[in-house]
Short mmCIF file of N, CA and C in Angstrom, two decimals:
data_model
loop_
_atom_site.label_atom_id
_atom_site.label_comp_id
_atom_site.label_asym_id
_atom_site.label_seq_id
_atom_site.Cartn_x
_atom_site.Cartn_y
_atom_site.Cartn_z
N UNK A 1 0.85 -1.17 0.00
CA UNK A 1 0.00 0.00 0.00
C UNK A 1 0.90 1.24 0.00
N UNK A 2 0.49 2.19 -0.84
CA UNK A 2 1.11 3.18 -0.64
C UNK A 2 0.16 4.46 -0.42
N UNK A 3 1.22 5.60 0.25
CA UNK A 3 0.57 6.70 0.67
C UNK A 3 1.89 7.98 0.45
N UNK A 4 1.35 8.20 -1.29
CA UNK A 4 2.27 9.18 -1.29
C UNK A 4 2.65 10.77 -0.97
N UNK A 5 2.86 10.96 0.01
CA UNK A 5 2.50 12.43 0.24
C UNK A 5 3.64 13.53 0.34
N UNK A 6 3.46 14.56 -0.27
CA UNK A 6 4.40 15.42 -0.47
C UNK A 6 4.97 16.15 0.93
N UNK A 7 6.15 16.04 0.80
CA UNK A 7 7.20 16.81 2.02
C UNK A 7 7.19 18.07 1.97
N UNK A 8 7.51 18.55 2.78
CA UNK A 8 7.76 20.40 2.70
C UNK A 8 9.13 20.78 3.55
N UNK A 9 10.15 20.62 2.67
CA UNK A 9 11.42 21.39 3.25
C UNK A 9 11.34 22.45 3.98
N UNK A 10 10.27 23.27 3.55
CA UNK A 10 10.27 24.56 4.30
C UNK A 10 9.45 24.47 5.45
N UNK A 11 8.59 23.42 6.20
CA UNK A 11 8.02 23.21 7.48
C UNK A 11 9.06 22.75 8.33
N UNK A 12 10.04 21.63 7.65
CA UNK A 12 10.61 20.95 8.01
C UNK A 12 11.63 21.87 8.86
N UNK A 13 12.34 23.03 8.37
CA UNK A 13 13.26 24.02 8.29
C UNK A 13 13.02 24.34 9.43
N UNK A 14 11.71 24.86 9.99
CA UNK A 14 11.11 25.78 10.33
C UNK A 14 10.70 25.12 11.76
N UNK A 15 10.45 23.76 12.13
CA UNK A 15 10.43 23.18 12.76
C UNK A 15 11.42 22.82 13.73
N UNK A 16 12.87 22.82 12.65
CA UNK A 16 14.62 22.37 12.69
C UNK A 16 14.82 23.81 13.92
N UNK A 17 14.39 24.75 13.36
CA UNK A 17 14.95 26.18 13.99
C UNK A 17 14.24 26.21 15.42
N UNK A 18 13.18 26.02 15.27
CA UNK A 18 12.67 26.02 16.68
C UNK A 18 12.87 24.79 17.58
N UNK A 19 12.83 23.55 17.53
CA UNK A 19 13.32 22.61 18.10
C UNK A 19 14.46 22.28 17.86
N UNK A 20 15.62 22.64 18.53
CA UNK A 20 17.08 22.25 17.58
C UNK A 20 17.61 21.24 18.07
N UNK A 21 16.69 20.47 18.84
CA UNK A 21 17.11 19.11 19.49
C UNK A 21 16.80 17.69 18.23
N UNK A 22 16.03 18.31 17.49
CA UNK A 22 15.05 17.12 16.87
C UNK A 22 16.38 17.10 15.63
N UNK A 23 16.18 15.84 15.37
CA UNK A 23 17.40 14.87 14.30
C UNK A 23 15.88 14.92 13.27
N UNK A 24 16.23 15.58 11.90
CA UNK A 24 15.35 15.47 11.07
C UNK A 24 15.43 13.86 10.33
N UNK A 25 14.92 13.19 9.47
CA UNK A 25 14.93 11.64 9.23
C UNK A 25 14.29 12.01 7.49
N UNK A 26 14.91 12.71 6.36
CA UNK A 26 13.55 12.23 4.91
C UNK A 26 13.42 11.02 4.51
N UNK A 27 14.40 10.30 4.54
CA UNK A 27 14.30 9.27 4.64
C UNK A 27 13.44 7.89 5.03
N UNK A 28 13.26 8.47 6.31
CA UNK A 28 11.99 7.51 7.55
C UNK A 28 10.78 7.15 6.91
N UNK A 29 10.43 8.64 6.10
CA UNK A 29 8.81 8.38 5.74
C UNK A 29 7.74 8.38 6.89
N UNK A 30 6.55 8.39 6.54
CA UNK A 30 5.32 8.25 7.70
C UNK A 30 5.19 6.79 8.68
N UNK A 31 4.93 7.10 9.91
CA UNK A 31 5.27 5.69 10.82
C UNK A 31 3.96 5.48 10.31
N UNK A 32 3.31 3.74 9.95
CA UNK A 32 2.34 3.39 9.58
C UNK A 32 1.52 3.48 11.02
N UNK A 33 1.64 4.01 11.59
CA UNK A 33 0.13 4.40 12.69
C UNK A 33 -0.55 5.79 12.45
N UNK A 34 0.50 6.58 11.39
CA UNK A 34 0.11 7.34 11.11
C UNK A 34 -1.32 7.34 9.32
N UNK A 35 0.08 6.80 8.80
CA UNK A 35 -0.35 6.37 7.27
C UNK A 35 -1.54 5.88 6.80
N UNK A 36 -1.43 5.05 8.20
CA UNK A 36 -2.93 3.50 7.72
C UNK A 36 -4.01 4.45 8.45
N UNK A 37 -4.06 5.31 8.93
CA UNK A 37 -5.37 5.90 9.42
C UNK A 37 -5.41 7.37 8.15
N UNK A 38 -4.52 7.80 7.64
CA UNK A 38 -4.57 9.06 6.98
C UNK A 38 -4.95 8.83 5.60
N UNK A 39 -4.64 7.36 5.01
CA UNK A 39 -4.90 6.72 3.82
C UNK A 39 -6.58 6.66 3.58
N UNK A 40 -7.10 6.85 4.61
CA UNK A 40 -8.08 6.05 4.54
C UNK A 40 -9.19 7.68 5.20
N UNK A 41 -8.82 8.60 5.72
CA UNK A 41 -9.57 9.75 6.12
C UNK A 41 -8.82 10.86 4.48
N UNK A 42 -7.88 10.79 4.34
CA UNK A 42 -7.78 11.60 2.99
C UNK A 42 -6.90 11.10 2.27
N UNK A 43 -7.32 10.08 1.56
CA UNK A 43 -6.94 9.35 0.67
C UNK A 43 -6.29 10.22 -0.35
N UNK A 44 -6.21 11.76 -0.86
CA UNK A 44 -5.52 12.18 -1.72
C UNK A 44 -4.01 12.56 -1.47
N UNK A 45 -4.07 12.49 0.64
CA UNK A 45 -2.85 12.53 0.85
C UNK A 45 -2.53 14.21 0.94
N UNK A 46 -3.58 15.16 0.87
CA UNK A 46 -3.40 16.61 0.83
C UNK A 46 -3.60 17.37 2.22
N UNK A 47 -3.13 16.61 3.51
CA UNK A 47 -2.84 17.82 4.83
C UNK A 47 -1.82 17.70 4.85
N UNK A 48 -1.25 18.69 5.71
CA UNK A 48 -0.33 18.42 6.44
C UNK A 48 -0.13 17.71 7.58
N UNK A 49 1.04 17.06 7.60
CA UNK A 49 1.01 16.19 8.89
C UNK A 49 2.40 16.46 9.60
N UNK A 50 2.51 16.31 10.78
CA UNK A 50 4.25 16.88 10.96
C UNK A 50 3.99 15.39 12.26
N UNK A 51 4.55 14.42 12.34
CA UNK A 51 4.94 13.49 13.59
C UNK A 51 6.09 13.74 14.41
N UNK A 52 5.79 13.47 15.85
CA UNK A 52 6.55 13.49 16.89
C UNK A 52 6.64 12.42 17.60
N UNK A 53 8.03 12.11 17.53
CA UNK A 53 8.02 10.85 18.61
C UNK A 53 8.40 11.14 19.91
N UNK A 54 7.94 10.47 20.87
CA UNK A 54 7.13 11.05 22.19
C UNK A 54 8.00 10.05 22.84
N UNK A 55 8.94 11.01 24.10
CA UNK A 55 9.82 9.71 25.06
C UNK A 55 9.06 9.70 26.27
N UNK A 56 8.38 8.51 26.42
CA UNK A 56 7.65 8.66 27.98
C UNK A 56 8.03 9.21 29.10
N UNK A 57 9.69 8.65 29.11
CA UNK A 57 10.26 9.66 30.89
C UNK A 57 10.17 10.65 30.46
N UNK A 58 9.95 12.01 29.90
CA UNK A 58 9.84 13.33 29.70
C UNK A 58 8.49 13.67 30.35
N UNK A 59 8.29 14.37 30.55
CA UNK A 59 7.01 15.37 30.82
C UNK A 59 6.32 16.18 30.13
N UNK A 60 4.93 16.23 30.13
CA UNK A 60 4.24 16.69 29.02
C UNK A 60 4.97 18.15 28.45
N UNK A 61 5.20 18.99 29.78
CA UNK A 61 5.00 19.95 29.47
C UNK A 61 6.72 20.19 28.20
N UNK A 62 7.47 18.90 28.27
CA UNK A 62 9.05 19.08 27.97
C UNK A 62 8.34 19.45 26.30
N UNK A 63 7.11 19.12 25.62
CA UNK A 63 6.80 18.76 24.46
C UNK A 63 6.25 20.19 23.95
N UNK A 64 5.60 20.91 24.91
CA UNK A 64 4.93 22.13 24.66
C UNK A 64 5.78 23.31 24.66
#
């Protein structure tokens, strides 16, 4: 199955600058917990989506 959806260097950028902890990945692609539910609510693949992977020992607020 595929779910091809277009990247945006310039969110990505923009994201990079304000979190300068986060290791960007183009490579990775969408984690399928994301994919298999987005395939199927907009199948054309046209939001945006930005994922975060979430370390449990942190605290909510480390995310906000």
């Amino acid at each position: 199955m595929q779910y091809p959806c277009a990247g945006s260097p310039e969110v990505a950028a923009r994201v990079k600058a304000i979190a300068q902890e986060i290791v960007p990945d183009s490579e990775w692609g969408l984690d399928h917990g994301s994919w298999t539910l987005l395939v199927h609510l907009y199948p054309q693949a046209d939001v945006p989506v930005i994922e975060l992977s979430v370390d449990n020992s942190l605290p909510p607020n480390y995310y906000f």
